[in-house]
XYZ file of C-alpha atoms in Angstrom:
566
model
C 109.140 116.259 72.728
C 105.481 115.266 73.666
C 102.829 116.769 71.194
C 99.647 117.670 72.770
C 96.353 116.887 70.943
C 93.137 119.314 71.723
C 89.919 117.677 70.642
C 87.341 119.998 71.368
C 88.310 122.760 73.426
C 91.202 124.641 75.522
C 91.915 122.706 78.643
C 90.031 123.809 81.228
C 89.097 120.746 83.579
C 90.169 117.245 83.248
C 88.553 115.785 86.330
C 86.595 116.444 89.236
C 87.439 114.892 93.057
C 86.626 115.581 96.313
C 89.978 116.238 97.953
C 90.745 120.058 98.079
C 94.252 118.943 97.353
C 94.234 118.098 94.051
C 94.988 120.563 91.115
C 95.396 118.182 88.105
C 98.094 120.503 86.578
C 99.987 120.328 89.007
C 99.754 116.780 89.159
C 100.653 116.370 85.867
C 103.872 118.276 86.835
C 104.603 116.473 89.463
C 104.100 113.021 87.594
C 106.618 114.610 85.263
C 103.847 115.143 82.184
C 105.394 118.782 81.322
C 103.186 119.636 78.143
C 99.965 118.521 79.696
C 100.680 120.430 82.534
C 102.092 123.422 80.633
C 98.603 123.211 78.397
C 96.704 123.646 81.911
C 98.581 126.532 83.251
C 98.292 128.210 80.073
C 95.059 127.842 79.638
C 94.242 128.998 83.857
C 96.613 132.328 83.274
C 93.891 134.575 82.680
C 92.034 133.173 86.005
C 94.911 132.457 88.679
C 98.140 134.534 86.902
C 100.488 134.467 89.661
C 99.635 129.822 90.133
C 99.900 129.259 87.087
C 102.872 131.680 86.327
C 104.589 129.671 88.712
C 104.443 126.277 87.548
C 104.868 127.584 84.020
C 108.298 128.717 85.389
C 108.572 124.850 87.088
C 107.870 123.370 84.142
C 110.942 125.611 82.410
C 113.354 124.646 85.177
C 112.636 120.963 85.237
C 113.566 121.172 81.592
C 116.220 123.239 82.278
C 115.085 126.516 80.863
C 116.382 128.943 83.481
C 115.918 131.963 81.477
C 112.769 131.115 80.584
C 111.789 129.720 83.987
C 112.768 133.375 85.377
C 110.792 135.238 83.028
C 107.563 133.196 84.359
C 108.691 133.664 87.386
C 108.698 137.538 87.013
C 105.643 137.755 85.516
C 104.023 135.590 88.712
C 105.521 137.824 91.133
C 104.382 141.145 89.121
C 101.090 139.921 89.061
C 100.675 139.125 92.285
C 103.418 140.538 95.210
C 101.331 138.633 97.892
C 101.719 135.029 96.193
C 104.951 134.020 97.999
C 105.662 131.181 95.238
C 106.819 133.050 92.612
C 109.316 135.504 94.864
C 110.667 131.370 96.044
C 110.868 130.562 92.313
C 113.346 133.680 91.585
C 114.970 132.585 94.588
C 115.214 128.590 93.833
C 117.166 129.861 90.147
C 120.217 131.382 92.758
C 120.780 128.621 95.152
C 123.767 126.834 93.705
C 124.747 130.030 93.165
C 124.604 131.779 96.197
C 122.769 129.833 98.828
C 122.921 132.449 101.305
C 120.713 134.745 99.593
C 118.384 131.912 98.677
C 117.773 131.072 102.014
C 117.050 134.311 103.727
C 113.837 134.517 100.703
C 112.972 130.725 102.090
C 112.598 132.132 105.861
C 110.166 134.947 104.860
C 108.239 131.995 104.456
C 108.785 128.904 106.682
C 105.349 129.291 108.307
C 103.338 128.774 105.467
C 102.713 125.227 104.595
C 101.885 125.758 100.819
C 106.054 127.747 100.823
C 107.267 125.426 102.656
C 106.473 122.894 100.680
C 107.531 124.963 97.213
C 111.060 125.420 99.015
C 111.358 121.357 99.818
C 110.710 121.303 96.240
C 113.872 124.021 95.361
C 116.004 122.461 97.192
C 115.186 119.009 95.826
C 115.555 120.180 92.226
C 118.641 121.374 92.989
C 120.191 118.419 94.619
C 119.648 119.338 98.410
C 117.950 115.942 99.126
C 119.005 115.897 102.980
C 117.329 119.713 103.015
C 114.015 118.676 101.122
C 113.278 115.637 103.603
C 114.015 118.310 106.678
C 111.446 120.976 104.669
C 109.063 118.197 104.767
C 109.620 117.330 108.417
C 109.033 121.110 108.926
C 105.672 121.025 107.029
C 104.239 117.922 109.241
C 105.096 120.386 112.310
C 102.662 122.869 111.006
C 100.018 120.601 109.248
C 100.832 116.626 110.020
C 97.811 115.916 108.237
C 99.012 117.650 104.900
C 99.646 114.422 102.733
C 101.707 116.968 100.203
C 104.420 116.810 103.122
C 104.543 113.149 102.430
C 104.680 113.236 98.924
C 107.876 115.299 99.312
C 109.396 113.200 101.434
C 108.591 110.615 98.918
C 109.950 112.321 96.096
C 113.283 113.061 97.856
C 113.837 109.486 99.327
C 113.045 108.461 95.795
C 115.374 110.358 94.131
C 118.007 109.396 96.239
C 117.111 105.547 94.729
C 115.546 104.688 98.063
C 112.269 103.283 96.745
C 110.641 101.470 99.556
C 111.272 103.737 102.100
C 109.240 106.036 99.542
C 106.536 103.739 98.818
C 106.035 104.260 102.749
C 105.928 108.037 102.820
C 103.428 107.853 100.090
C 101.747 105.393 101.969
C 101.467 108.082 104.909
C 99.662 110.301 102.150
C 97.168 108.111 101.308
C 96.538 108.261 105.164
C 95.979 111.524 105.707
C 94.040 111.628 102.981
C 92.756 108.788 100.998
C 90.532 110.235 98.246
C 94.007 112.167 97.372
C 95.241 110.680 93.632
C 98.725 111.950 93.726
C 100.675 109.406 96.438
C 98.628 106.473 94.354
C 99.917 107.596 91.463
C 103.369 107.701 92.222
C 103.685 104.320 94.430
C 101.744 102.576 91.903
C 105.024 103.910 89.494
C 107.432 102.703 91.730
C 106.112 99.198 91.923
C 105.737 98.961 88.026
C 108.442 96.998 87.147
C 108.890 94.930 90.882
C 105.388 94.002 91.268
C 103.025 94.691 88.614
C 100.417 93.059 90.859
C 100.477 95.832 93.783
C 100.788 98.749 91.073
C 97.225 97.713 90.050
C 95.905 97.485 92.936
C 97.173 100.649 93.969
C 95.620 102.011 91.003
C 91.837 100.450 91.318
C 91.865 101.769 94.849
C 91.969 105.128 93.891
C 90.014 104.942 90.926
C 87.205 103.622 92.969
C 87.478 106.503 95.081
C 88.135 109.128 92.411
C 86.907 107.501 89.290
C 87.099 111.295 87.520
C 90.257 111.708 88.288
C 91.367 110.439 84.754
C 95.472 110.276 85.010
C 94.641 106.757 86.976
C 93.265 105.063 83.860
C 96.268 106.262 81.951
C 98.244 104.568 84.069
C 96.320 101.416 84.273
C 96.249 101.619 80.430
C 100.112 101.231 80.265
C 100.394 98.557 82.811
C 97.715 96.148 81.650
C 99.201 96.610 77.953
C 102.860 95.602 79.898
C 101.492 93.052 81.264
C 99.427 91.020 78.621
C 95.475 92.102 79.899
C 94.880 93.694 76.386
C 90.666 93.994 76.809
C 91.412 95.756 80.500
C 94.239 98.079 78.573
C 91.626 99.080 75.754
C 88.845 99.872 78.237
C 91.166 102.010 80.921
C 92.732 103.860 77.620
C 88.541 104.675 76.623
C 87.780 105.927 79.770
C 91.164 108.158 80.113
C 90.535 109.395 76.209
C 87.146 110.494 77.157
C 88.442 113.705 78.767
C 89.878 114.363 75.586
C 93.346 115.543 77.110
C 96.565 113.742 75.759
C 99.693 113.264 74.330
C 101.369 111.679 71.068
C 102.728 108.960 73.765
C 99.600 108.220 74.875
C 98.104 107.690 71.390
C 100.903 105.319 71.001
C 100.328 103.486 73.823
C 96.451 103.100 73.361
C 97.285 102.005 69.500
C 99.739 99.554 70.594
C 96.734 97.757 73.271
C 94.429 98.145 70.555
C 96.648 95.899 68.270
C 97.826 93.200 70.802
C 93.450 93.493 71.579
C 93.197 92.797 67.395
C 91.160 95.888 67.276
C 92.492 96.761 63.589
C 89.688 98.701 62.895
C 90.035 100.904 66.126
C 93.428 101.467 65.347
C 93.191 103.211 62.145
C 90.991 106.115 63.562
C 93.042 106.517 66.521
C 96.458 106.464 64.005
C 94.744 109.472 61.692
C 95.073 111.838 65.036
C 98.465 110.175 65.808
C 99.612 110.930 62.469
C 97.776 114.524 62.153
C 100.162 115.806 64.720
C 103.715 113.868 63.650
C 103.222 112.490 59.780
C 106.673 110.922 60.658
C 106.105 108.756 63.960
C 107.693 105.894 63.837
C 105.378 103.392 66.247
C 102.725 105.046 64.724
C 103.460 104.319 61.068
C 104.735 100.653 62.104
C 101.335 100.073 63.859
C 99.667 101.321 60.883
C 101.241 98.978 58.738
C 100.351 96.410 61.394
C 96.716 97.265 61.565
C 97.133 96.910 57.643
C 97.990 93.681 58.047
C 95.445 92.441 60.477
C 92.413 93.869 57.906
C 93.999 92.187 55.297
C 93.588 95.689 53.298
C 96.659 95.311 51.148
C 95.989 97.974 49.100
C 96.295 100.619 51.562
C 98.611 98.634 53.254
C 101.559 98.107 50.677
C 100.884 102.657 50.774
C 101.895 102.259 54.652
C 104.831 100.332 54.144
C 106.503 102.114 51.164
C 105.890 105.488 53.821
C 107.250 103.601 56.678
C 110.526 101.546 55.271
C 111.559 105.578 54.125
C 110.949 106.708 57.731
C 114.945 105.563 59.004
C 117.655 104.683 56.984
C 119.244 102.730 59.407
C 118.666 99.617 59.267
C 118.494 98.155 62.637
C 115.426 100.660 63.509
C 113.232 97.831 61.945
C 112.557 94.659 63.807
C 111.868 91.249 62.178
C 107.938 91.775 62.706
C 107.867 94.660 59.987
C 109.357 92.694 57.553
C 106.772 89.961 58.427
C 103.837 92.091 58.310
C 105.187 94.173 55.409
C 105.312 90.174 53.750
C 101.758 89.338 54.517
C 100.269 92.466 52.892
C 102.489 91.222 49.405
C 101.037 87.510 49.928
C 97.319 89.417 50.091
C 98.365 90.592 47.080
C 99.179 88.014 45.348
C 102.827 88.938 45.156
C 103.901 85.786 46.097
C 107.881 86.133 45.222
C 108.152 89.618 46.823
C 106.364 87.836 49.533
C 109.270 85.244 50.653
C 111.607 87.775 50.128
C 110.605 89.769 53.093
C 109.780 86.646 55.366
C 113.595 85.968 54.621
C 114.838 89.604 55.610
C 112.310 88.816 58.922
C 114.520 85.241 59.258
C 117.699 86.837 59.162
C 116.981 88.946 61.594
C 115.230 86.667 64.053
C 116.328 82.997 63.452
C 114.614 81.659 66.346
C 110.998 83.136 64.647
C 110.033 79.109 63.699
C 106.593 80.908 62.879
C 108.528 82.779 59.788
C 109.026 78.634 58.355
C 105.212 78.464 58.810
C 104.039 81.647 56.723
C 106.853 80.999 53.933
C 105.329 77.473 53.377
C 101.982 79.033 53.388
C 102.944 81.028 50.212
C 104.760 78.590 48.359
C 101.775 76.317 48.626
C 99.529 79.712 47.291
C 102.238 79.736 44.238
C 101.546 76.122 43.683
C 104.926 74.805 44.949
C 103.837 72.666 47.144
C 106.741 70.421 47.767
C 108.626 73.530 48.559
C 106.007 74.092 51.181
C 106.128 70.681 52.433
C 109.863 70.847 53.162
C 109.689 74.699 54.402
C 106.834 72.907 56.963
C 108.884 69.742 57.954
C 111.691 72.398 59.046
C 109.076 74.700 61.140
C 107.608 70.810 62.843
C 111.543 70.263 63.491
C 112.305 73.581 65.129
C 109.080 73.641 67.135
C 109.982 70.802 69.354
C 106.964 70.581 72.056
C 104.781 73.287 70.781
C 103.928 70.750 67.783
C 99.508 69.687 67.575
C 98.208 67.024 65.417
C 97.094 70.393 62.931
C 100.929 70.399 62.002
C 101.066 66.664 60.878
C 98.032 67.282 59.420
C 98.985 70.384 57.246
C 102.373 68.562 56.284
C 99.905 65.689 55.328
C 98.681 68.085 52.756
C 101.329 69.874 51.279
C 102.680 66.813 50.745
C 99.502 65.312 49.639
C 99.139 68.468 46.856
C 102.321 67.936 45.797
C 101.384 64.255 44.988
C 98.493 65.053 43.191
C 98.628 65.536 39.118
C 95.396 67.487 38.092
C 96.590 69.295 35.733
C 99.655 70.198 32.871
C 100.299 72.936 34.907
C 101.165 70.250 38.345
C 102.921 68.586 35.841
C 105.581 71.676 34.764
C 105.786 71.983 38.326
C 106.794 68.820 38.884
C 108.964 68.279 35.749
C 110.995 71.588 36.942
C 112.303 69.541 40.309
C 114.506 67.651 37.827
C 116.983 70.152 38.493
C 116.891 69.720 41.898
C 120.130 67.510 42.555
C 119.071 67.468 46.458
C 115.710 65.960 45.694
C 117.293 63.456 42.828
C 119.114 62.186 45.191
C 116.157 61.490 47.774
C 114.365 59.668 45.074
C 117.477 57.517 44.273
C 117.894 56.296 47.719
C 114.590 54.295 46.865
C 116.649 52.340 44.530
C 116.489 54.067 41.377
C 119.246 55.121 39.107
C 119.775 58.847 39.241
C 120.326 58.514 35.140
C 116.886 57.181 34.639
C 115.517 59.737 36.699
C 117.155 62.870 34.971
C 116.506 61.320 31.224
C 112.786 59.193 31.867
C 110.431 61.987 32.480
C 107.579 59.736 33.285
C 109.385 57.682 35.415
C 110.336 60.378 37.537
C 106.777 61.991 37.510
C 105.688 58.658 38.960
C 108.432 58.344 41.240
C 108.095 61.719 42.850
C 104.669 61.074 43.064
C 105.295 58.141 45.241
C 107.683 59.615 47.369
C 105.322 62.450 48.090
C 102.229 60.410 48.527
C 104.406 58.092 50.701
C 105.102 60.984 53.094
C 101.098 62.614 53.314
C 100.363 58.904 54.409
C 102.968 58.601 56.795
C 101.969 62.157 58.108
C 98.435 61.230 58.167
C 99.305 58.071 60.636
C 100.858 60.695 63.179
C 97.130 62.250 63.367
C 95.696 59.269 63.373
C 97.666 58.441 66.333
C 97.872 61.934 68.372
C 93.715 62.324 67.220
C 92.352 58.407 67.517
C 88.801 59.601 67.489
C 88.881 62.293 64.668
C 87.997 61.363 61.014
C 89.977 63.819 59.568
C 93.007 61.712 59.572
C 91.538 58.240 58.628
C 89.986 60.706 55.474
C 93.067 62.088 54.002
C 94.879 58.903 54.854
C 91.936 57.277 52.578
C 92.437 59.960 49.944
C 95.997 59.659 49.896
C 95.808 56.026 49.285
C 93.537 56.304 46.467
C 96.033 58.298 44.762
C 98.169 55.428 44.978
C 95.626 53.447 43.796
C 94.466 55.378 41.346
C 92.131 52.214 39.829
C 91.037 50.910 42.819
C 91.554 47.517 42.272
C 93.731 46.735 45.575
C 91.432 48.787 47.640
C 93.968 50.705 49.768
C 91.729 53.218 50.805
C 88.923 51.014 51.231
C 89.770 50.389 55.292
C 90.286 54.119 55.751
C 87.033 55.245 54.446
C 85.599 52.919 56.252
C 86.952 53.785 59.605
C 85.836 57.247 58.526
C 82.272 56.297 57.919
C 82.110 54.780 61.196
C 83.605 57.644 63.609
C 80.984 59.930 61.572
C 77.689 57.336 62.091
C 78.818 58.330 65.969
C 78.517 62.329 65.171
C 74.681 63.181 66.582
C 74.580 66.223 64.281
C 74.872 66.346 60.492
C 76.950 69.204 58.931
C 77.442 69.584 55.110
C 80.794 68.641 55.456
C 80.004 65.158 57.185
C 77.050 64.441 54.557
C 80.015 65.428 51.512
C 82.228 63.727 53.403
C 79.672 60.173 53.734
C 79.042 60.308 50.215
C 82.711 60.810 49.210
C 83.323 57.574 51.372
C 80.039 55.723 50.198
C 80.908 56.263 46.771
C 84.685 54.865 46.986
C 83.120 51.726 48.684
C 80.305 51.397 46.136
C 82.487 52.295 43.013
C 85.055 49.104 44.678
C 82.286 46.666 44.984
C 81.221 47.175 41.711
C 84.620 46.592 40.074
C 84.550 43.571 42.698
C 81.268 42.685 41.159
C 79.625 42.393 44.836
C 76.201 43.452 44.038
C 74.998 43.210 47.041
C 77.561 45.788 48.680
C 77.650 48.135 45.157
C 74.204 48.563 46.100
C 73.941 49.235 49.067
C 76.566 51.672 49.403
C 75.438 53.949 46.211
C 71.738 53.734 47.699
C 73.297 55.484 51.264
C 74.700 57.848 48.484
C 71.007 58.497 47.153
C 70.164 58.593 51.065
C 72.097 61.539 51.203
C 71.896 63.290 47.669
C 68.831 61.341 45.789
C 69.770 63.257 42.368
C 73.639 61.977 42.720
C 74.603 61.327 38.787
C 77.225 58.883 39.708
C 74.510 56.971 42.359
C 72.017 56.930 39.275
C 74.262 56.156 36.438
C 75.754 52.965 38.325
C 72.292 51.701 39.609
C 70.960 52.348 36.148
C 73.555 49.977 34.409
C 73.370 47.299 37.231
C 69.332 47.379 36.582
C 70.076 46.710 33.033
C 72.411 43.753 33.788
């Protein structure tokens, strides 16, 4: 059941429009929102007794509270013997029963429009379709400008699953009377999930027309969230909160545009009200672990998702993405193991999730295993098909690239522990070498794996060099990667690379701190080369474009001192 949340004050107004036919409780009834429209007539029973009686006792039949729908009923009638609704209501509880008597209460009243339109109503609720559309027929005799007579007709044709002949009857409403909300309202619903398109429009028409009348943004709210417009959802959902009228379901809803909007922030104020009401929501608390996840606050995060994995204990209530997001908060952490485990609880239950490959990569090259990640990234390139971008090479380029690089004992252990690995042993012996010599010649098969993964940054690196011709960032790593393999310089693989790279930058008309680091990297390759060359003339003038760019350079100085001395 709906829970209502009050912000400021008992419900007395929602919205002001022009149309004298427009109560907004009973619109809310009508539109099916029973607590919002049991808050209003609760809160009007002091001022219109017998009204709001009535619908109170509406409300209890719709949810098929007879007893309690006759004791509102009563109390209607008592308070007011004049207001024919209420004697119609008593009368609407007996006709399945006994129709006869039913009916002979209806005729007292057949000549006033507001009855009339009450009995359509009875007899629609009870399952008297054919009846309701005549009682609406009857109503356009005495007032064919009414547009309530066409709503009825709309409701009964639509109950009886005959949509577009009720789109048309609440197209007759709108009319009669355009600035009436209602019939926009309710055609706009029945085009939701047929044309999304129309439903909108139907929607801006009348909010142009009525833009107090508050249920329309609601409604807009839940169809731009269906429907991708996120920043549209998030501004309809302000506008309809402003009235401070609503239910749990619509906090849910505006949370859940807020999130797909990346409004994390936003969320977590909303979710406090949310959670006020029902500690135990589930979309809430997911959402909340969500927003969590988006702020990167994994401290009060990891809090959300011990409350939230305790919420069901079945199993298939949680979706892949809470394991995911539930996995991001541990890699913010730093809980790196705990981590994978949930990205492989969100893989198993969504195989086809290539993105899942992508994020467990991402954390075994944050626990330093980053031939792991490598292979974990060559499976997410292979699943991706299309979708792959030059970026993907180029991150595979440096997984593979860190796992090629020995900086310190700690790469080393690393590397030393893949000796176990009988799957990679036996990639490294297809190169030639003899498994045995691998398994018992530890720095044989340091430098062998080092070459193998070296082998496959460079080849990555071509790929971006191909898809990305006139980007440096592949000639770079393709010159870094080869002075790993190189490691003295004295063949000068990366020599052409850095050069390429100096000349796409010389092309760049502005000068970031990454291109100067990035010219003085390459200068200083090219200098340090020609002075094992012993090219003077070069070693010079590639550590003085070094000075160019960083006059108190210590390599620069110390190289030019030495050659001054020779």
């Amino acid at each position: 059941m709906k829970k209502i949340k009050l912000l400021f004050a008992i419900f007395t107004t929602v919205c002001i429009v022009s149309n004298a036919q427009t109560n907004i409780g009973i619109d809310y009834f009508r539109l099916g929102e029973y607590d919002l429209a049991k808050k209003y007539f609760e809160a009007h029973l002091s001022q219109t007794p017998a009204e709001s009686n009535y619908y109170l006792g509406e409300i209890a039949f719709a949810q098929n509270k007879k007893d309690e729908a006759k004791s509102y009923y009563t109390k209607g009638l008592n308070a007011n013997k004049e207001y024919p609704l209420n004697a119609i209501g008593l009368a609407k509880l007996e006709l399945k029963q006994n129709l006869k008597a039913a009916e002979s209460v209806f005729k007292r009243y057949n000549q006033k429009i507001d009855a009339l339109i009450e009995i359509g109503y009875a007899y629609l609720d009870n399952g008297f379709n054919d009846i309701a559309l005549e009682k609406a027929e009857e109503a356009q005799k005495l007032d064919r400008k009414d547009p309530r007579s066409y709503v009825l007709e709309g409701d009964a044709l639509k109950s009886s699953k005959n949509l577009g002949a009720a789109v048309g009857k609440y197209d007759n409403a709108i009319y009669y009377a355009p600035n009436y909300p209602l019939p926009y309202i309710k055609g706009s619903e029945i085009y939701e999930n047929t044309n999304w398109q129309v439903a909108i429009e139907k929607l801006k028409t009348i909010a142009k027309l009525e833009p107090g009348y508050l249920i329309t943004y609601r409604n807009l709210g839940k169809l731009y969230t269906a429907n991708g417009f996120y920043p549209l959802a998030v501004e309809a959902y302000k506008t309809y909160f402003s009235g401070n009228y609503y239910t749990l379901e619509d906090i849910s809803r505006y949370v859940t545009a807020l999130y797909f909007n990346k409004q994390y922030e936003e969320i977590v104020e909303v979710i406090k009200e949310g959670l006020a009401i029902d500690p135990n929501h589930f979309v809430l608390n997911r959402l909340q672990l969500y927003a969590a996840a988006g702020l990167h606050d994994h401290t009060n995060g990891l809090k959300h998702a011990d409350s939230f994995f305790t919420l069901n204990d079945k199993s298939d209530s949680y979706i892949s993405k809470d394991y995911a997001m539930y996995a991001t908060l541990l890699k913010d952490a730093k809980l790196y193991d705990k981590a994978t485990a949930q990205y492989e609880k969100a893989l198993l239950m969504d195989s086809a999730n290539y993105d899942l490959y992508k994020e467990m990569a991402n954390v075994a090259g944050l626990k330093g295993e980053n031939a792991y990640a490598a292979e974990l990234y060559k499976l997410y390139i292979s699943k991706i098909g299309d979708k792959i971008e030059a970026s993907d090479y180029y991150q595979l380029g440096r997984y593979y690239y860190n796992a090629g690089s020995i900086r310190s004992a700690a790469d080393t252990t690393v590397l030393i522990g893949m000796q176990s690995d009988k799957d990679f042993i036996a990639k490294l012996s297809e190169n030639g070498q003899a498994k045995d010599s691998l398994l018992k010649n530890n720095r044989l098969f340091i430098k062998t794996s080092v070459n193998y993964f070296l082998s496959r940054a460079d080849s990555a690196f071509d790929i971006v060099i191909e898809r990305v011709p006139d980007g440096y960032t592949g000639y770079l790593w393709k010159a870094r990667t080869n002075s790993l393999l190189d490691p003295d310089s004295e063949i000068g693989l990366a020599k052409p690379y850095y050069e390429k790279t100096i000349d796409i930058l010389l092309t760049k008309k502005e000068t970031t701190n990454a291109i100067t680091s990035t010219l003085i990297e390459a200068y200083s390759y090219l200098g340090y080369f020609y002075y094992l060359k012993n090219d003077s003339d070069n070693t010079l003038l590639y550590w003085n474009k070094v000075l160019e760019l960083d006059p108190q350079n210590s390599n620069a100085n110390a190289v030019l001192k030495t050659m001054k001395k020779k």
